[in-house]
Short mmCIF file of C-alpha atoms in Angstrom, two decimals:
data_model
loop_
_atom_site.label_atom_id
_atom_site.label_comp_id
_atom_site.label_asym_id
_atom_site.label_seq_id
_atom_site.Cartn_x
_atom_site.Cartn_y
_atom_site.Cartn_z
CA MET A 1 276.34 192.60 154.31
CA THR A 2 272.80 192.30 155.67
CA GLY A 3 272.01 193.82 159.05
CA ASN A 4 271.75 197.08 160.93
CA HIS A 5 275.01 198.98 160.45
CA ARG A 6 275.77 200.88 163.64
CA GLN A 7 276.80 204.51 163.39
CA THR A 8 278.70 206.39 166.05
CA GLU A 9 278.06 210.06 166.79
CA SER A 10 280.89 210.96 164.43
CA GLY A 11 279.88 208.59 161.62
CA PRO A 12 280.81 205.02 160.64
CA PRO A 13 282.56 203.00 163.37
CA ARG A 14 286.33 203.32 163.33
CA VAL A 15 287.68 199.82 163.89
CA GLY A 16 291.23 198.86 164.75
CA LEU A 17 291.87 195.39 163.37
CA PHE A 18 294.03 193.32 165.72
CA ALA A 19 295.18 190.86 163.09
CA THR A 20 297.11 188.50 165.48
CA CYS A 21 300.63 187.22 165.05
CA LEU A 22 299.51 183.77 163.82
CA VAL A 23 297.40 185.30 161.07
CA ASP A 24 300.28 187.56 160.07
CA ALA A 25 302.83 184.74 160.03
CA VAL A 26 300.79 181.79 158.80
CA ARG A 27 297.56 182.88 157.08
CA PRO A 28 297.48 186.56 156.04
CA THR A 29 294.37 185.96 153.94
CA VAL A 30 292.40 185.71 157.19
CA GLY A 31 293.37 189.28 158.01
CA PHE A 32 292.32 190.47 154.56
CA ALA A 33 289.04 188.57 154.91
CA ALA A 34 288.38 190.14 158.31
CA ALA A 35 289.07 193.62 156.93
CA LYS A 36 286.71 192.98 153.99
CA LEU A 37 283.92 191.81 156.28
CA LEU A 38 284.27 194.87 158.48
CA GLU A 39 284.41 197.27 155.54
CA ASP A 40 281.41 195.60 153.89
CA ALA A 41 279.56 196.13 157.18
CA GLY A 42 280.21 199.87 156.95
CA CYS A 43 283.24 200.23 159.22
CA ILE A 44 286.34 202.31 158.63
CA VAL A 45 289.15 199.81 159.21
CA SER A 46 292.73 200.52 160.23
CA VAL A 47 295.54 198.06 160.93
CA PRO A 48 298.21 199.69 163.13
CA ARG A 49 301.58 198.64 161.71
CA ARG A 50 303.33 198.39 165.08
CA GLN A 51 301.00 195.73 166.44
CA ALA A 52 302.47 192.38 167.41
CA CYS A 53 301.46 189.67 169.89
CA CYS A 54 298.63 190.15 172.41
CA GLY A 55 300.90 188.75 175.14
CA GLN A 56 298.94 185.56 175.70
CA PRO A 57 301.93 183.15 175.55
CA ALA A 58 303.77 185.11 178.22
CA TYR A 59 300.61 185.49 180.31
CA ASN A 60 299.80 181.77 180.21
CA ALA A 61 303.41 180.92 181.08
CA GLY A 62 303.23 183.06 184.20
CA ASP A 63 305.45 185.85 182.89
CA ARG A 64 303.23 188.67 184.08
CA GLU A 65 305.91 191.36 183.74
CA ASN A 66 306.40 190.89 180.00
CA ALA A 67 302.69 190.26 179.44
CA ALA A 68 301.91 193.58 181.11
CA ALA A 69 304.50 195.37 178.97
CA ILE A 70 302.91 193.93 175.84
CA ALA A 71 299.44 194.89 177.09
CA ARG A 72 300.51 198.51 177.53
CA GLN A 73 301.84 198.58 173.97
CA VAL A 74 298.56 197.18 172.59
CA VAL A 75 296.42 199.55 174.65
CA GLY A 76 298.47 202.51 173.47
CA LEU A 77 298.10 201.49 169.82
CA PHE A 78 294.39 200.73 169.83
CA GLU A 79 292.68 202.89 172.47
CA SER A 80 291.82 205.68 170.01
CA PHE A 81 289.49 203.47 167.94
CA ASP A 82 285.76 203.08 168.52
CA TYR A 83 286.21 199.30 168.53
CA VAL A 84 289.01 196.74 168.42
CA VAL A 85 288.17 193.58 166.48
CA SER A 86 290.19 190.39 166.09
CA PRO A 87 289.64 187.23 164.00
CA SER A 88 290.63 185.22 167.08
CA GLY A 89 288.61 184.34 170.16
CA SER A 90 291.71 183.76 172.24
CA CYS A 91 293.33 187.11 171.40
CA ALA A 92 290.05 188.97 171.80
CA ALA A 93 289.60 187.31 175.20
CA MET A 94 293.09 188.41 176.20
CA LEU A 95 292.25 192.03 175.44
CA ARG A 96 288.72 191.93 176.81
CA ARG A 97 289.01 189.67 179.83
CA HIS A 98 292.65 189.63 180.95
CA TYR A 99 294.16 193.05 180.22
CA PRO A 100 291.98 194.78 182.87
CA GLY A 101 293.15 192.37 185.55
CA LEU A 102 296.73 192.33 184.35
CA LEU A 103 297.02 196.12 184.62
CA ALA A 104 294.58 196.63 187.50
CA ARG A 105 297.28 197.76 189.94
CA ASP A 106 298.97 200.12 187.50
CA PRO A 107 297.52 203.59 188.20
CA ASP A 108 298.56 204.90 184.81
CA TRP A 109 297.05 202.05 182.79
CA ALA A 110 294.22 200.40 184.77
CA GLU A 111 291.40 202.56 183.43
CA ARG A 112 292.83 202.56 179.92
CA ALA A 113 292.98 198.74 179.93
CA ARG A 114 289.40 198.51 181.22
CA ALA A 115 288.16 200.89 178.52
CA LEU A 116 289.97 198.95 175.79
CA GLY A 117 288.57 195.67 177.07
CA GLU A 118 285.01 196.95 176.87
CA LYS A 119 285.34 197.77 173.18
CA SER A 120 287.33 194.69 172.11
CA TRP A 121 285.46 191.99 170.18
CA GLU A 122 285.98 188.75 168.32
CA LEU A 123 285.08 189.17 164.63
CA THR A 124 281.85 187.14 164.32
CA SER A 125 280.59 188.38 167.68
CA PHE A 126 281.19 191.97 166.60
CA LEU A 127 279.38 191.47 163.30
CA VAL A 128 276.35 189.85 164.94
CA ASP A 129 276.16 191.30 168.45
CA VAL A 130 277.31 194.86 167.76
CA LEU A 131 276.47 195.50 164.09
CA GLY A 132 273.43 193.22 163.91
CA ALA A 133 274.63 191.43 160.78
CA THR A 134 272.54 188.48 159.63
CA ALA A 135 274.32 187.59 156.38
CA THR A 136 277.47 188.50 154.48
CA GLY A 137 276.34 187.71 150.95
CA ALA A 138 278.93 184.96 150.54
CA ARG A 139 278.69 181.71 148.60
CA PHE A 140 280.47 178.45 149.38
CA ALA A 141 279.65 175.22 147.62
CA GLY A 142 280.12 172.24 149.92
CA THR A 143 279.67 170.77 153.38
CA ALA A 144 281.37 172.02 156.51
CA THR A 145 281.41 171.51 160.25
CA TYR A 146 282.37 174.04 162.91
CA HIS A 147 284.85 173.77 165.79
CA ASP A 148 284.38 176.02 168.83
CA SER A 149 287.67 177.30 170.21
CA CYS A 150 287.99 177.04 173.98
CA SER A 151 288.72 180.73 174.61
CA GLY A 152 286.03 182.01 172.29
CA LEU A 153 283.39 179.66 173.66
CA ARG A 154 284.18 179.72 177.36
CA GLU A 155 285.50 183.24 177.84
CA LEU A 156 283.43 185.17 175.30
CA GLY A 157 280.33 183.01 174.73
CA ILE A 158 280.93 182.65 171.01
CA ALA A 159 278.94 179.79 169.53
CA GLY A 160 275.76 180.94 167.86
CA GLN A 161 277.26 183.96 166.10
CA PRO A 162 279.47 182.17 163.53
CA ARG A 163 276.78 179.56 162.94
CA ALA A 164 274.15 182.23 162.32
CA LEU A 165 276.32 183.87 159.67
CA LEU A 166 277.32 180.54 158.12
CA SER A 167 273.67 179.47 157.89
CA ALA A 168 273.11 182.34 155.47
CA VAL A 169 276.00 181.41 153.17
CA ALA A 170 274.57 180.26 149.85
CA GLY A 171 275.46 176.69 148.91
CA LEU A 172 276.90 175.78 152.31
CA GLU A 173 275.57 172.81 154.25
CA LEU A 174 276.64 173.06 157.88
CA ARG A 175 276.87 169.77 159.77
CA GLU A 176 277.41 169.66 163.52
CA HIS A 177 279.81 167.16 165.08
CA ASP A 178 279.37 165.82 168.60
CA ALA A 179 282.69 167.18 169.90
CA ALA A 180 282.38 170.74 168.62
CA ASP A 181 282.92 172.21 172.09
CA VAL A 182 285.80 169.88 173.04
CA CYS A 183 289.39 171.16 172.97
CA CYS A 184 291.33 170.40 169.79
CA GLY A 185 294.54 169.83 171.76
CA PHE A 186 296.32 173.03 170.80
CA GLY A 187 295.99 175.03 174.01
CA GLY A 188 298.89 177.37 173.24
CA THR A 189 301.95 176.10 175.07
CA PHE A 190 300.02 172.99 176.14
CA CYS A 191 300.66 171.28 172.81
CA VAL A 192 304.38 171.97 173.19
CA LYS A 193 304.67 170.72 176.77
CA TYR A 194 302.37 167.71 176.41
CA THR A 195 302.73 166.61 172.82
CA ASP A 196 301.38 163.05 173.22
CA ILE A 197 298.25 164.20 175.05
CA ALA A 198 297.70 167.03 172.58
CA ALA A 199 298.04 164.68 169.60
CA ALA A 200 295.53 162.24 171.12
CA MET A 201 293.06 165.08 171.67
CA THR A 202 293.44 166.25 168.07
CA ASP A 203 292.97 162.70 166.81
CA ARG A 204 289.66 162.45 168.69
CA LYS A 205 288.62 165.79 167.26
CA LEU A 206 289.46 164.63 163.73
CA ALA A 207 287.48 161.42 164.26
CA ALA A 208 284.40 163.39 165.31
CA ILE A 209 284.81 165.71 162.33
CA GLY A 210 285.21 162.75 160.00
CA ASP A 211 282.00 161.17 161.26
CA THR A 212 280.01 164.07 159.81
CA GLY A 213 281.26 163.41 156.29
CA ALA A 214 281.88 167.15 155.92
CA GLU A 215 284.51 168.25 153.43
CA THR A 216 285.71 171.26 155.43
CA VAL A 217 286.16 172.18 159.09
CA LEU A 218 285.88 175.84 160.06
CA ALA A 219 286.94 177.67 163.21
CA GLY A 220 287.66 181.17 164.45
CA ASP A 221 291.13 180.68 165.92
CA MET A 222 294.32 180.07 163.98
CA GLY A 223 295.84 178.00 166.80
CA CYS A 224 293.03 175.47 166.58
CA LEU A 225 293.16 175.43 162.80
CA MET A 226 296.91 174.87 162.75
CA ALA A 227 296.60 171.96 165.19
CA ILE A 228 293.81 170.31 163.21
CA ALA A 229 295.41 170.91 159.80
CA GLY A 230 298.83 169.74 160.95
CA ARG A 231 297.54 166.55 162.51
CA ALA A 232 295.25 165.85 159.55
CA ARG A 233 298.23 166.07 157.21
CA ARG A 234 300.31 163.73 159.38
CA THR A 235 297.57 161.12 159.73
CA GLY A 236 296.15 161.34 156.22
CA ALA A 237 292.74 162.58 157.36
CA ARG A 238 290.81 163.91 154.38
CA ILE A 239 289.47 167.23 155.62
CA ARG A 240 290.05 170.78 154.45
CA VAL A 241 290.72 173.38 157.13
CA ARG A 242 289.74 177.04 156.87
CA HIS A 243 289.14 180.09 159.03
CA VAL A 244 285.48 181.06 159.20
CA ALA A 245 286.31 184.59 157.99
CA GLU A 246 287.54 183.24 154.66
CA VAL A 247 284.19 181.61 153.95
CA LEU A 248 282.10 184.52 155.23
CA ALA A 249 284.08 186.97 153.10
CA GLY A 250 283.85 184.86 149.95
CA MET A 251 287.63 184.37 149.96
CA ALA A 252 287.82 180.58 150.19
CA ASP A 253 288.86 179.85 146.62
CA GLY A 254 292.55 179.28 147.31
CA PRO A 255 294.31 176.38 149.02
CA ALA A 256 293.07 175.40 152.48
CA LEU A 257 295.39 175.54 155.46
CA GLY A 258 298.21 173.03 155.10
CA GLU A 259 297.66 172.47 151.36
CA GLY A 260 300.45 174.77 150.18
CA GLU A 261 300.18 177.97 148.23
#
C-alpha cells in the first residue's frame, strides 16, 4: 500500500470493519478484501461479531423506531474504535449522515451517534482521504468501467477516490461510461416496489456500460452490483461484475458476481 499511513497517539489506527449484511450474505470475499486493504495500509482491523444491518431499510421505509433501535446497537458496538469503515457508500452514509439526526432527540445517544458519524467512512474514501493512499499494489489484467452509487456519490462525495486507486492498478484500463453517475435502479426497496421502472433503469445502465466495450464493471455498493449482475444475467449482457475492493486487494481471481462459485 503506497501512501502516508496515519498513526494515532496510541499507535496504528484501530478500525472497526462494518462489513454490511449484503456482503455477509452474498459476497463475503468483499469483506475479506476490505480487511486486507485496511491491514495492508497499517490498520488494526476488528470485525465485531454481533454486527448486523445498519438499519437503512427500516429508515427508508419510514420505520424510525426500529431504525433507531438498530442505530443504538451499531453505535454501542463500534464507538470504541478510532474509525469505522465500510465497503459500502450507502451503509457508511447511514452511519455518518443519518444516525446523528435519527438519534438527535435521544439524550443518552445523541452525542454518541454524532461522534460515531464523524469517524465513519466508506472504504475507498478512508484509504485516500484519511490514510493518504495512492496505490494498493494490485494487478488486474483487463478493461473495466466504474459505476458511482447514488448514496456514495451524493451523500459522501465519493467519485475520485476509487478512480485514483484504480488508476494505479497494474494492467487495468479504466474506461468511463456516460451514465456513471446515474442510478442503476436498485434503490433499496425501490426495486421491490417499482420493478418495471427499476428494470428499465438497469437496462439503460447496462447499455451505457456495454458501449465502453469494457469487460468488467466495478462499484462500491453491493446493492448496485446485485442489480447490475442480476439484470445482466437475465438479459444476456456480457459483462463481469465485481466490487472495487476485490480488484484493489488483488482478490479478483475467482468468479464474478452472478457467475456461481
